[in-house]
PDB file of C-alpha atoms in Angstrom:
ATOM      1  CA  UNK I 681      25.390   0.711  18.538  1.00 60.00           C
ATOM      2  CA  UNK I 682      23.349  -0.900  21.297  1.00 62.00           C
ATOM      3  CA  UNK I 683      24.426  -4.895  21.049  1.00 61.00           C
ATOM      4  CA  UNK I 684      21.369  -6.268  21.782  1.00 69.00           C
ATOM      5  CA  UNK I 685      19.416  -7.601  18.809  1.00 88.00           C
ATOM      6  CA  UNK I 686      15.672  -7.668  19.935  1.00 97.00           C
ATOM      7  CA  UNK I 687      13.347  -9.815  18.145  1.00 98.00           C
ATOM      8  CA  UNK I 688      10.661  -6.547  17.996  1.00 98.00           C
ATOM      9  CA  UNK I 689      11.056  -2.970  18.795  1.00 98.00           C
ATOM     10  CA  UNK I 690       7.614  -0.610  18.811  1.00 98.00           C
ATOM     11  CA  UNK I 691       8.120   2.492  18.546  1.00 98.00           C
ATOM     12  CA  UNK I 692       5.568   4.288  20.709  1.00 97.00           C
ATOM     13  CA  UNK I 693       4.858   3.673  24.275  1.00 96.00           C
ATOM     14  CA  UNK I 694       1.232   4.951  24.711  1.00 96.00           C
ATOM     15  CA  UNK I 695      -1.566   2.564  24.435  1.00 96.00           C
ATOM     16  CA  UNK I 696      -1.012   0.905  21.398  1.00 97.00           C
ATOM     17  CA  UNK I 697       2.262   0.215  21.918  1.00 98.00           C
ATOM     18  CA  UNK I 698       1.721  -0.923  25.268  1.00 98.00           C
ATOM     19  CA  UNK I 699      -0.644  -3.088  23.846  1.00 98.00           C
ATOM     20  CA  UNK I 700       0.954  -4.944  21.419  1.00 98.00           C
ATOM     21  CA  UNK I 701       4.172  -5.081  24.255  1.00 98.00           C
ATOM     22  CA  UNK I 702       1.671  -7.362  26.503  1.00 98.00           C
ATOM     23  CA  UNK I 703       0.983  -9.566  23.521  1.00 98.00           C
ATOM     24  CA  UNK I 704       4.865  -9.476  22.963  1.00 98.00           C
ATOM     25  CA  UNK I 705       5.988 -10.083  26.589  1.00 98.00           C
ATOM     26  CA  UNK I 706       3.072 -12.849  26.934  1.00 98.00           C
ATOM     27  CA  UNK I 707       4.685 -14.694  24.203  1.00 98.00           C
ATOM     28  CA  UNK I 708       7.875 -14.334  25.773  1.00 98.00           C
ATOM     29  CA  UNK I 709       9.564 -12.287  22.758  1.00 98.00           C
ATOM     30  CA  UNK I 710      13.040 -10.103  23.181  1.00 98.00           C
ATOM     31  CA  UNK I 711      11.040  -6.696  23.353  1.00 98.00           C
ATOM     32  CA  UNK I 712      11.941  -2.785  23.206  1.00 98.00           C
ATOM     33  CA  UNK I 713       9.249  -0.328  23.564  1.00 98.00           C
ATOM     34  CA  UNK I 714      11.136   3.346  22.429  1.00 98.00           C
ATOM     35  CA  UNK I 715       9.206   6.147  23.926  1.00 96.00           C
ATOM     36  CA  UNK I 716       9.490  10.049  24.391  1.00 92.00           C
ATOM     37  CA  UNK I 717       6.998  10.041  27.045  1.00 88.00           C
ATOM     38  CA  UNK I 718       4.547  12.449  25.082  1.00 83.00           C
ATOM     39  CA  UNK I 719       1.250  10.935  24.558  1.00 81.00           C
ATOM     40  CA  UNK I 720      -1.384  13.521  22.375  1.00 77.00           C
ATOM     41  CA  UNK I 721      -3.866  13.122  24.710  1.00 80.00           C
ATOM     42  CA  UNK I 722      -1.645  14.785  27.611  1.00 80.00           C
ATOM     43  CA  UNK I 723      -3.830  17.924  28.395  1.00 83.00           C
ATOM     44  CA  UNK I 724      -7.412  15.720  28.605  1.00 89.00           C
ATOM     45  CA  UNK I 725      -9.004  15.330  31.842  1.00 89.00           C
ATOM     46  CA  UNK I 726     -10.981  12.541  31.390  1.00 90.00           C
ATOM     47  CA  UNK I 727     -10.504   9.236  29.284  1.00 90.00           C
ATOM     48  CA  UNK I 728     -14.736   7.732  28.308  1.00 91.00           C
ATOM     49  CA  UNK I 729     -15.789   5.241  26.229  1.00 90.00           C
ATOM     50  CA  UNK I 730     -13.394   2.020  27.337  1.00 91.00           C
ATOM     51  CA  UNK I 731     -14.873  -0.397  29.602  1.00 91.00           C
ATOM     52  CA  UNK I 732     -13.085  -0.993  33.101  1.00 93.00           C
ATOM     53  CA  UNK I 733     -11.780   2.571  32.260  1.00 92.00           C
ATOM     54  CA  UNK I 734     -14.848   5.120  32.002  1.00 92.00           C
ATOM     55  CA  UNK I 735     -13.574   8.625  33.678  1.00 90.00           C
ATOM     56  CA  UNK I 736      -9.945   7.750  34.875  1.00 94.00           C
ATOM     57  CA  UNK I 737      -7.629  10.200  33.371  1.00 92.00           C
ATOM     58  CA  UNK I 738      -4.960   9.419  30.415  1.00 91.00           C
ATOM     59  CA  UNK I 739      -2.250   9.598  32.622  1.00 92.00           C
ATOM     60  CA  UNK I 740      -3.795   6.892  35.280  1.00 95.00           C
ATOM     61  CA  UNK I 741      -4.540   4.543  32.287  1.00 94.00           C
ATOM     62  CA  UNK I 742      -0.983   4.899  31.107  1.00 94.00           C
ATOM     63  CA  UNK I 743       0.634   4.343  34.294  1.00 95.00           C
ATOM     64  CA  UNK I 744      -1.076   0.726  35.140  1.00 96.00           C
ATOM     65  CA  UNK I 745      -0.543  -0.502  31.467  1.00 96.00           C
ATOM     66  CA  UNK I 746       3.122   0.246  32.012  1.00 97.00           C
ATOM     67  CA  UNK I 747       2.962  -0.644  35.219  1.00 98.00           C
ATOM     68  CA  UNK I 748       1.642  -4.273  33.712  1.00 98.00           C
ATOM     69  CA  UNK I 749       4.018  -4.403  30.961  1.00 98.00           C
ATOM     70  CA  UNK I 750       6.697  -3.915  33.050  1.00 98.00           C
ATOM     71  CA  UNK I 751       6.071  -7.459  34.985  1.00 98.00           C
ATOM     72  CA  UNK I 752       6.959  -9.222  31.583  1.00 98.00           C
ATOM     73  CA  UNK I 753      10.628  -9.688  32.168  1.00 97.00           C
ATOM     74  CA  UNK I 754      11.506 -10.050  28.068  1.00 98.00           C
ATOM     75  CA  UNK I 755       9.830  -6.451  27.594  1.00 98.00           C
ATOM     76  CA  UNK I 756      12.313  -3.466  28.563  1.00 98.00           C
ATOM     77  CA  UNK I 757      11.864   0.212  27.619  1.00 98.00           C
ATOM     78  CA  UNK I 758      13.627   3.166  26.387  1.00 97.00           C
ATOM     79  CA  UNK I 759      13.344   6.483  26.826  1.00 96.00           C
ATOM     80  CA  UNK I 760      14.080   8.397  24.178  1.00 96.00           C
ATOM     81  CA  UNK I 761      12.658   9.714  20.951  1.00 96.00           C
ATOM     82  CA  UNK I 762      12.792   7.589  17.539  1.00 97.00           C
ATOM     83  CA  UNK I 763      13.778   9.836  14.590  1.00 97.00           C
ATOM     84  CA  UNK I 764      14.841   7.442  11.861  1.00 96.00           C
ATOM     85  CA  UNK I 765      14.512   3.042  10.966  1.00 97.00           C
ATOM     86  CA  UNK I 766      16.574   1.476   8.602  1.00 96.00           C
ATOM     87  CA  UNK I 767      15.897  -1.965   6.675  1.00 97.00           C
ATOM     88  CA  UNK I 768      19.054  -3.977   7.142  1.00 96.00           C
ATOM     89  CA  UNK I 769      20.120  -7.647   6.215  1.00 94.00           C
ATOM     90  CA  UNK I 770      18.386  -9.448   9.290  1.00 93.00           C
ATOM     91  CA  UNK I 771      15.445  -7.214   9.603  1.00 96.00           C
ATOM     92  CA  UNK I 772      15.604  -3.095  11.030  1.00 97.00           C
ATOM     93  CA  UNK I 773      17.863  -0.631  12.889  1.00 97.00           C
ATOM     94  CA  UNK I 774      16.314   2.284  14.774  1.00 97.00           C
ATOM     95  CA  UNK I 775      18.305   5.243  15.469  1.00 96.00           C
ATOM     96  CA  UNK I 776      16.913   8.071  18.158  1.00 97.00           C
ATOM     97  CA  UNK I 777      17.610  11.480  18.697  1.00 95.00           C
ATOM     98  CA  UNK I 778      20.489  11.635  21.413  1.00 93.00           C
ATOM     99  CA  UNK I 779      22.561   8.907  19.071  1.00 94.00           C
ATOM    100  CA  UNK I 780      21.563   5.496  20.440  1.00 95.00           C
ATOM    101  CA  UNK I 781      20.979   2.798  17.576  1.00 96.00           C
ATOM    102  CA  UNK I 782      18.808  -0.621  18.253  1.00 97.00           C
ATOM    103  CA  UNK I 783      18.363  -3.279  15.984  1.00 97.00           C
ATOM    104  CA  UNK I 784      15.260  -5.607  16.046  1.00 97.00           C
ATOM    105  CA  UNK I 785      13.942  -8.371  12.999  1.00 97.00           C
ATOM    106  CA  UNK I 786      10.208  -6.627  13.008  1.00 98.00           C
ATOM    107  CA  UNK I 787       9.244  -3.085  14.287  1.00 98.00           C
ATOM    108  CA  UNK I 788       5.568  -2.093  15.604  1.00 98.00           C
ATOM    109  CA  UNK I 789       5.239   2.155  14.446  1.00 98.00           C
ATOM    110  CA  UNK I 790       2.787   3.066  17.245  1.00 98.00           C
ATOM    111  CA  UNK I 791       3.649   7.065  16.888  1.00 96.00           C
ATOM    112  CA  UNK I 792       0.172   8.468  16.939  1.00 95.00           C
ATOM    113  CA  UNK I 793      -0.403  11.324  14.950  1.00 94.00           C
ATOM    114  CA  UNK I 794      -0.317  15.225  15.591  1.00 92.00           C
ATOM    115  CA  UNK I 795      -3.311  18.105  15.425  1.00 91.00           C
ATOM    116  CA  UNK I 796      -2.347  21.116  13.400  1.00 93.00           C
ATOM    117  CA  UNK I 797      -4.011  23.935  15.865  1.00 93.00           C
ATOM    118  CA  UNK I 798      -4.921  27.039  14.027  1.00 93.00           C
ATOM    119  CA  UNK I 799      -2.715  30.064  15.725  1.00 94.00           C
ATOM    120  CA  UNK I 800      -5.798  31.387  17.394  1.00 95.00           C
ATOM    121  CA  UNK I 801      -5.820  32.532  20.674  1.00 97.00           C
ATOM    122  CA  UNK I 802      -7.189  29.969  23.211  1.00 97.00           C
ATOM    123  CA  UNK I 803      -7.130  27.204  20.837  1.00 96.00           C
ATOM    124  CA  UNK I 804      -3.939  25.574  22.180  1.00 95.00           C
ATOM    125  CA  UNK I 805      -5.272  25.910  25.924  1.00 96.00           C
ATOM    126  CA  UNK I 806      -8.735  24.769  25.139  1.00 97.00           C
ATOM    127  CA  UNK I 807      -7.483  21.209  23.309  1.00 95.00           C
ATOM    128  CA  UNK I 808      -8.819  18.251  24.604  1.00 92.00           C
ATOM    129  CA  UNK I 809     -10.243  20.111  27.127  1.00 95.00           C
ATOM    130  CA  UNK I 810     -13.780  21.583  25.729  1.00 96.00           C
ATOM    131  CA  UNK I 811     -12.355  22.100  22.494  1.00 97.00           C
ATOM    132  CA  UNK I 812     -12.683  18.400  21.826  1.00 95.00           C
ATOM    133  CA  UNK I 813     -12.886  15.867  18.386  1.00 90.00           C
ATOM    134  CA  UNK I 814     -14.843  12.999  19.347  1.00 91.00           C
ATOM    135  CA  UNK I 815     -18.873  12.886  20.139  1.00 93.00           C
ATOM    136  CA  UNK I 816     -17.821   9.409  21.792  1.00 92.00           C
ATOM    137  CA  UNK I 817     -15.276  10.213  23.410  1.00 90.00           C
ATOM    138  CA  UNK I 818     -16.634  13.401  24.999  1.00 91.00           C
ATOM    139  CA  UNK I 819     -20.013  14.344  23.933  1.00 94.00           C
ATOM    140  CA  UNK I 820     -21.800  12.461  27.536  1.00 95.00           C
ATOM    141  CA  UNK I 821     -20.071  15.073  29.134  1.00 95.00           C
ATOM    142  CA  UNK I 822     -21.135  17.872  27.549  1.00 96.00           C
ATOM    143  CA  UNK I 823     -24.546  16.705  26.634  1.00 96.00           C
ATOM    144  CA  UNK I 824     -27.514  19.497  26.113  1.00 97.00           C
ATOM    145  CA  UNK I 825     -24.961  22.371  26.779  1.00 96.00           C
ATOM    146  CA  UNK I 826     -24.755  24.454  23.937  1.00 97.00           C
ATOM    147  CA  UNK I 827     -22.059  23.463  21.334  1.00 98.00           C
ATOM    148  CA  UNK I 828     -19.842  25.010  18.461  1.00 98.00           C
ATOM    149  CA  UNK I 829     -18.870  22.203  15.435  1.00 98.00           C
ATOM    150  CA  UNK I 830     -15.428  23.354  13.744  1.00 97.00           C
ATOM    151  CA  UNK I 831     -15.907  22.215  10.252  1.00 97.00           C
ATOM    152  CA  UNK I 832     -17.169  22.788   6.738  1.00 97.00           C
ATOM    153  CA  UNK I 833     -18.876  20.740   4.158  1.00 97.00           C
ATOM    154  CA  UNK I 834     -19.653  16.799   4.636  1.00 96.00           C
ATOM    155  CA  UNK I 835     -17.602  16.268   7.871  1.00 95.00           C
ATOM    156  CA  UNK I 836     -19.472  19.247   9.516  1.00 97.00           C
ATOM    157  CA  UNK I 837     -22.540  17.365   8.727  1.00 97.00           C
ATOM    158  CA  UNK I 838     -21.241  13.795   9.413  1.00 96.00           C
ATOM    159  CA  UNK I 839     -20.403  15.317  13.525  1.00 97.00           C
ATOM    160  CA  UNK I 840     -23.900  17.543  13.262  1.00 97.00           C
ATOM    161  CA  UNK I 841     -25.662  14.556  13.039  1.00 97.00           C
ATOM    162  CA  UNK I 842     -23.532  13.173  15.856  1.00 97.00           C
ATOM    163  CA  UNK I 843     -23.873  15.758  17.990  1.00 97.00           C
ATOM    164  CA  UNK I 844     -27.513  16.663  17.929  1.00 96.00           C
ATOM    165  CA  UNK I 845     -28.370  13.440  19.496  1.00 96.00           C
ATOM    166  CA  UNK I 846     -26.556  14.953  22.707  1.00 97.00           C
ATOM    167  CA  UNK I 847     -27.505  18.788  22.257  1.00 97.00           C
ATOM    168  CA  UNK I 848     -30.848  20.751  20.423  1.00 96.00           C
ATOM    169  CA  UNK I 849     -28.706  23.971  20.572  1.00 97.00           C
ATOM    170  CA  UNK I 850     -25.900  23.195  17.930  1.00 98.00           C
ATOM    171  CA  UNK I 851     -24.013  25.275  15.656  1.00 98.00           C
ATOM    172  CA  UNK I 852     -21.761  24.631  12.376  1.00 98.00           C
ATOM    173  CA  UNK I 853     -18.806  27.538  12.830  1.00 98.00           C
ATOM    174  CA  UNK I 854     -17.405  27.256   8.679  1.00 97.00           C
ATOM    175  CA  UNK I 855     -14.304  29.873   9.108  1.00 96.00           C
ATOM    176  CA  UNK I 856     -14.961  31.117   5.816  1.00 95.00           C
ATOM    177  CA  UNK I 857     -18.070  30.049   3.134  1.00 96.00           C
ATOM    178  CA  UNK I 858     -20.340  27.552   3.547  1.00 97.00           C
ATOM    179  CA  UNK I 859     -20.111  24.508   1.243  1.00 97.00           C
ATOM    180  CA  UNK I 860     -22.513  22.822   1.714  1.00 98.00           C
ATOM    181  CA  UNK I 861     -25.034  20.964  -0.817  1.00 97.00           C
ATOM    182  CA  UNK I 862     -28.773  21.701  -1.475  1.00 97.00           C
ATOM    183  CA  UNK I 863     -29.618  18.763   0.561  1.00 97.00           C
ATOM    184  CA  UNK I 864     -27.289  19.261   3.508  1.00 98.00           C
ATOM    185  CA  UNK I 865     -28.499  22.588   3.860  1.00 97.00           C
ATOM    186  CA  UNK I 866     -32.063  21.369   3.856  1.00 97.00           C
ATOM    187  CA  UNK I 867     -31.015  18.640   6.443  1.00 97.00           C
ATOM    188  CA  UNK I 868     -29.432  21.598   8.428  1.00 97.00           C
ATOM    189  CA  UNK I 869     -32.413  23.767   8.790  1.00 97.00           C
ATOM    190  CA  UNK I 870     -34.540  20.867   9.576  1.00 97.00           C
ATOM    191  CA  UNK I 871     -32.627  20.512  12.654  1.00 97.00           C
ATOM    192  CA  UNK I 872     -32.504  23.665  13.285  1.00 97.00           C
ATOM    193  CA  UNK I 873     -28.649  23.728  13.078  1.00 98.00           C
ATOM    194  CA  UNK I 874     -27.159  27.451  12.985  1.00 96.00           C
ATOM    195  CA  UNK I 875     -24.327  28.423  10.655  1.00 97.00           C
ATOM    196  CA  UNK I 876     -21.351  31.344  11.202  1.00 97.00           C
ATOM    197  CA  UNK I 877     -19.169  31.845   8.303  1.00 97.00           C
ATOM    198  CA  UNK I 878     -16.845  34.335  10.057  1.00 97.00           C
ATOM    199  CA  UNK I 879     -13.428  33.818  10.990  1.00 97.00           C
ATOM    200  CA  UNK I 880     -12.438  32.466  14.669  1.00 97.00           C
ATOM    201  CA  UNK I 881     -10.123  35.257  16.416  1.00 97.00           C
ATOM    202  CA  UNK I 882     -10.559  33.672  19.928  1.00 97.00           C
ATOM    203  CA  UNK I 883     -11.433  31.581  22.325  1.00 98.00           C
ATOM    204  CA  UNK I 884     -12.300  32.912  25.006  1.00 97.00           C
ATOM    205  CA  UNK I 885     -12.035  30.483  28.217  1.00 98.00           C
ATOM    206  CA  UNK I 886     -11.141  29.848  32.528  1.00 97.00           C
ATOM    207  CA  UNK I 887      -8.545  27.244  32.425  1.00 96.00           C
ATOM    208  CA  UNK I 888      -9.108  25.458  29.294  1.00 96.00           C
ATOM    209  CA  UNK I 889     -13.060  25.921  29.795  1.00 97.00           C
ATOM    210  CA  UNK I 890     -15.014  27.731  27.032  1.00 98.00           C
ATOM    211  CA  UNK I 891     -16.912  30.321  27.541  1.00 97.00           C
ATOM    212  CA  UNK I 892     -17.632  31.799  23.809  1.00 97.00           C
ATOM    213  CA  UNK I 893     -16.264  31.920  20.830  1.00 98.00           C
ATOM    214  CA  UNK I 894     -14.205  35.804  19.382  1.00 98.00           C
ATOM    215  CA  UNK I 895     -15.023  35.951  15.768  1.00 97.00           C
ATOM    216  CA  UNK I 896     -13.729  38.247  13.578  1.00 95.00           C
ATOM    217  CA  UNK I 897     -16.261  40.471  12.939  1.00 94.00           C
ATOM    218  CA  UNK I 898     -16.246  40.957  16.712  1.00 94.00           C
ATOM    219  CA  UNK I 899     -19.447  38.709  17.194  1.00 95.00           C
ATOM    220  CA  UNK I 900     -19.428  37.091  20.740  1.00 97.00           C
ATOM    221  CA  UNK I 901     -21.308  33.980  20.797  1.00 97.00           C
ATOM    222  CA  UNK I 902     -21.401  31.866  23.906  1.00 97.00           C
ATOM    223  CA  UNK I 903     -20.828  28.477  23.758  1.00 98.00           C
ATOM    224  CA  UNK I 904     -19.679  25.661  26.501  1.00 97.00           C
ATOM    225  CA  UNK I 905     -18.582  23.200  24.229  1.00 97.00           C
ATOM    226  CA  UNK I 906     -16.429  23.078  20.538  1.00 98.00           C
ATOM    227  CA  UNK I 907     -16.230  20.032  18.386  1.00 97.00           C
ATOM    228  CA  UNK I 908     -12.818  21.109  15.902  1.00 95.00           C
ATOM    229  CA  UNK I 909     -12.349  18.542  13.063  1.00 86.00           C
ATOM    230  CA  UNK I 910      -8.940  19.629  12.440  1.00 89.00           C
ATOM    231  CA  UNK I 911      -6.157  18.804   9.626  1.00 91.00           C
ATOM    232  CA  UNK I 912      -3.539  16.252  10.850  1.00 93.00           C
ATOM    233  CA  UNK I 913       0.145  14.917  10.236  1.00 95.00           C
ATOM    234  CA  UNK I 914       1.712  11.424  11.083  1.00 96.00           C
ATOM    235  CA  UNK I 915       3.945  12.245  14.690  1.00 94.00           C
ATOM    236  CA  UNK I 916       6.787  10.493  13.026  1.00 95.00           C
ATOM    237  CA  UNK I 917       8.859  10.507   9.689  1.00 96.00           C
ATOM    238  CA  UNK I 918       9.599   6.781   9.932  1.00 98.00           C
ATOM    239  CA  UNK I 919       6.638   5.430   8.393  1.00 97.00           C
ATOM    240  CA  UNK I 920       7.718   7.586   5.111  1.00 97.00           C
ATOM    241  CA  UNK I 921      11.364   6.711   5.446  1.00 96.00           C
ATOM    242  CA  UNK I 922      10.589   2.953   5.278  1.00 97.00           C
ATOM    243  CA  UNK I 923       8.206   3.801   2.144  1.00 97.00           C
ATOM    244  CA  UNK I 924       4.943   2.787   3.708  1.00 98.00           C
ATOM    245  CA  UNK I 925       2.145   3.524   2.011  1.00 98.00           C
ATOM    246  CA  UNK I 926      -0.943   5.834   3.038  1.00 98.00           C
ATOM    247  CA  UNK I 927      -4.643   6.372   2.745  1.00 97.00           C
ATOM    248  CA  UNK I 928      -6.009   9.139   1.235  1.00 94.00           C
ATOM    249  CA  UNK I 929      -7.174  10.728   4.620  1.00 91.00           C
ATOM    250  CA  UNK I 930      -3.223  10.505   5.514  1.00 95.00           C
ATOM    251  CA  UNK I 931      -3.394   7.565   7.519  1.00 97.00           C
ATOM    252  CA  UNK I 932      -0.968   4.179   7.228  1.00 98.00           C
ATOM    253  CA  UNK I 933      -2.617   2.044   5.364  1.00 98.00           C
ATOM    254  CA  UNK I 934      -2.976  -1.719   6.832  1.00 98.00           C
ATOM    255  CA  UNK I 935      -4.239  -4.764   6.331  1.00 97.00           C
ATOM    256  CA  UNK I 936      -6.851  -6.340   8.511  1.00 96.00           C
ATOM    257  CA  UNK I 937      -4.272  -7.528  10.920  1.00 97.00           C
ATOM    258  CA  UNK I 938      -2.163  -4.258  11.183  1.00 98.00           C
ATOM    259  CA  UNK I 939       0.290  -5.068   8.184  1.00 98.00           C
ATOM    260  CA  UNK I 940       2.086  -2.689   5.990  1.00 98.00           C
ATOM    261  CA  UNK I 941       2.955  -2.586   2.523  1.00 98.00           C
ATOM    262  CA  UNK I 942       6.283  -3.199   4.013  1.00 98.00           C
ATOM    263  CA  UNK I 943       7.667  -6.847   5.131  1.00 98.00           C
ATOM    264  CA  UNK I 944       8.172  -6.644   9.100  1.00 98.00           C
ATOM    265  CA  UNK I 945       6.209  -3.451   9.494  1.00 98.00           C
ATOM    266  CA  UNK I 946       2.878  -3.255  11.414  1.00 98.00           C
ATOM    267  CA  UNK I 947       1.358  -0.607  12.955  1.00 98.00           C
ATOM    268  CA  UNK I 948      -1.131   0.402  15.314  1.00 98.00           C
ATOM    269  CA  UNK I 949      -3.224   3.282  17.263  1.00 97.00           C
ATOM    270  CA  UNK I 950      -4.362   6.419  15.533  1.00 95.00           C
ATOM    271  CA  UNK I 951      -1.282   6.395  12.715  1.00 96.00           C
ATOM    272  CA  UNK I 952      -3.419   3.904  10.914  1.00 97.00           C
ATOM    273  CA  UNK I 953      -7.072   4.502  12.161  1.00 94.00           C
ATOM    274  CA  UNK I 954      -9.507   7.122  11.968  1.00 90.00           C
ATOM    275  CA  UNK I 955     -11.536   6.159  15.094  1.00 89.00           C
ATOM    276  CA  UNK I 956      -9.244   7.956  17.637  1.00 87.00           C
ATOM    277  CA  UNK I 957     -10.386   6.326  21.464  1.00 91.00           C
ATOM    278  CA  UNK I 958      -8.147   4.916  23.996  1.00 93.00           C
ATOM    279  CA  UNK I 959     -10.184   1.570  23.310  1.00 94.00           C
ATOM    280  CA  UNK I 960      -9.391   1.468  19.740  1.00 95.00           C
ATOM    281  CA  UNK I 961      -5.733   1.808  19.997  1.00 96.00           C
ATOM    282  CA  UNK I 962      -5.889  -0.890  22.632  1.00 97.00           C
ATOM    283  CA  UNK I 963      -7.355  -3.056  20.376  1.00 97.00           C
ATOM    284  CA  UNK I 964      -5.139  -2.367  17.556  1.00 98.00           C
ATOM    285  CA  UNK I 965      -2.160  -2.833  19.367  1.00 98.00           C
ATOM    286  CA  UNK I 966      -3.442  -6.271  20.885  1.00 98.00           C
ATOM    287  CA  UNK I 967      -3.491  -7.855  17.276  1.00 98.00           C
ATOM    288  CA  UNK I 968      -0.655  -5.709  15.946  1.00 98.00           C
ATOM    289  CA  UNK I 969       1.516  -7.407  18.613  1.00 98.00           C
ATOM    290  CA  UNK I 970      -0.273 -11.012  17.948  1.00 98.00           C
ATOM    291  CA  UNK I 971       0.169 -10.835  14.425  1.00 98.00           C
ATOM    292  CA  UNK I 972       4.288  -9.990  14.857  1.00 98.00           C
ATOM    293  CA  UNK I 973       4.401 -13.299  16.818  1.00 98.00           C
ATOM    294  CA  UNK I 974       2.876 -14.888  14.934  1.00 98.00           C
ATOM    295  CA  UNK I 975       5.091 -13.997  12.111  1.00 97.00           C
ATOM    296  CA  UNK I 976       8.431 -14.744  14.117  1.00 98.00           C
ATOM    297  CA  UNK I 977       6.658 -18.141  14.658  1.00 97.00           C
ATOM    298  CA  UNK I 978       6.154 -18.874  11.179  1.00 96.00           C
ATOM    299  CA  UNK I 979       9.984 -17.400  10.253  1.00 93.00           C
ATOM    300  CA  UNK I 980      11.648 -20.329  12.809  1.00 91.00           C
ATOM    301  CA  UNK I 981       9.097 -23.187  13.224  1.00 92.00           C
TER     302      UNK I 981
END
């Protein structure tokens, strides 16, 4: 077991955890950030949507927030991947995968969460590329080119309504039946919003590009863009293990100020949030990592 008792460990080094590590390190509290060095947002070319940051790539963003961190001399990191916390006597112990064991009075979960891609051809290359979730995120890019929506029911028409502010030529691709109301279907036509009910069996693509959409019935529609609203699971097991508690949606449930259910648990980024931007998980980390001083303050003063 590592001897060094930390005052917080975060588990998660993209930008939430990074994050709430400035607040941390700017407070001048005994910090380790665990990270496998995996952020979901790997294969996207672009990061939009965060002031300062507009177009610089994930990876560029990353770098200089570490890069920051890093001059904070009570913040260190570890490289490694975090596969199961503890609740001890004087606060948490946090074992990883290749056997190393840390031990910390609060913990920050800042694990993101992970896309279930459908075992369709092209999907997997296509992520994050022009197979992409977010009109916010990506839909400047991509405005009046004509686009695919992923989805079925109210969250095809909660993006549709999104979208067609950036494209006329939009499509609802259901995978299956339609279910959609009366009404919705009404709202639909009125915008003159196509629907396929077939079966994806491709994508077909140039380097991650789309170029039209395979279905089943061996339809080949073009299309240069896909919005895919796709089922999700939490990255890590910890939050469970610790007996946190979660939305309906799947999401950690917090507090306004990034608290769980459990004492000396916060969390931050897109474990506990359903608006998944760079700037969000920023922003969630900031007062994740406020609100665990602010608690160590309150413990000793």
């Amino acid at each position: 077991m590592n001897e060094v008792q930390y005052e917080v460990i975060i588990i998660g080094g993209s930008y939430s955890g990074l994050s709430a590590a400035m607040a941390l390190g700017r407070s001048l509290r005994k910090t380790l950030v665990i990270d496998s060095g995996k952020p979901c947002n790997e294969q996207t070319p672009h990061s939009h949507n965060f002031l300062t940051q507009d177009g610089k790539t994930p990876k560029e963003i990353a770098f200089l927030a570490k890069k920051q961190v890093k001059e904070y001399e009570t913040v260190s990191f570890f490289h490694g991947k975090a596969i199961n916390a503890k609740i001890t006597e004087n606060g948490f112990e946090i074992h990883t995968e290749n056997g190393e064991t840390f031990s910390s009075k609060k913990i920050i979960i800042a694990t993101g969460i992970t896309n279930e891609i459908p075992n369709v051809k092209g999907f997997a290359e296509c992520w994050g590329i022009s197979l992409i979730h977010c009109p916010y995120c990506h839909g400047y890019e991509y405005k009046g080119r004509k686009t695919g929506i992923i989805a079925n029911g109210d969250k095809a028409v909660h993006i549709a309504s999104l979208v067609k502010n950036l494209t006329e030529d939009v499509t609802i691709i259901t995978r299956g039946e339609a279910s959609f109301t009366d009404e919705q279907k009404e709202k639909l036509a009125k915008n003159n919003i196509q629907i396929i009910e077939s079966e994806i069996s491709e994508l077909k693509h140039q380097n991650g590009m789309i170029e039209s959409v395979i279905f089943s019935d061996g339809k080949d529609v073009n299309f240069e863009a896909v919005y895919a609203a796709l089922p999700f699971h939490q990255h890590s097991e910890i939050p469970e293990q610790l007996g946190c508690e979660f939305t309906d949606f799947r999401h950690i449930k917090t507090d306004q100020f990034q608290k769980t259910n459990i004492p000396g648990v916060f969390v931050c980024g897109d474990n506990s949030s359903m608006m998944r931007s760079v700037s969000s998980a920023v922003m969630t980390g900031n007062v994740a990592g406020a609100m665990v001083n602010m608690e160590l303050v309150t413990d000793c003063f």
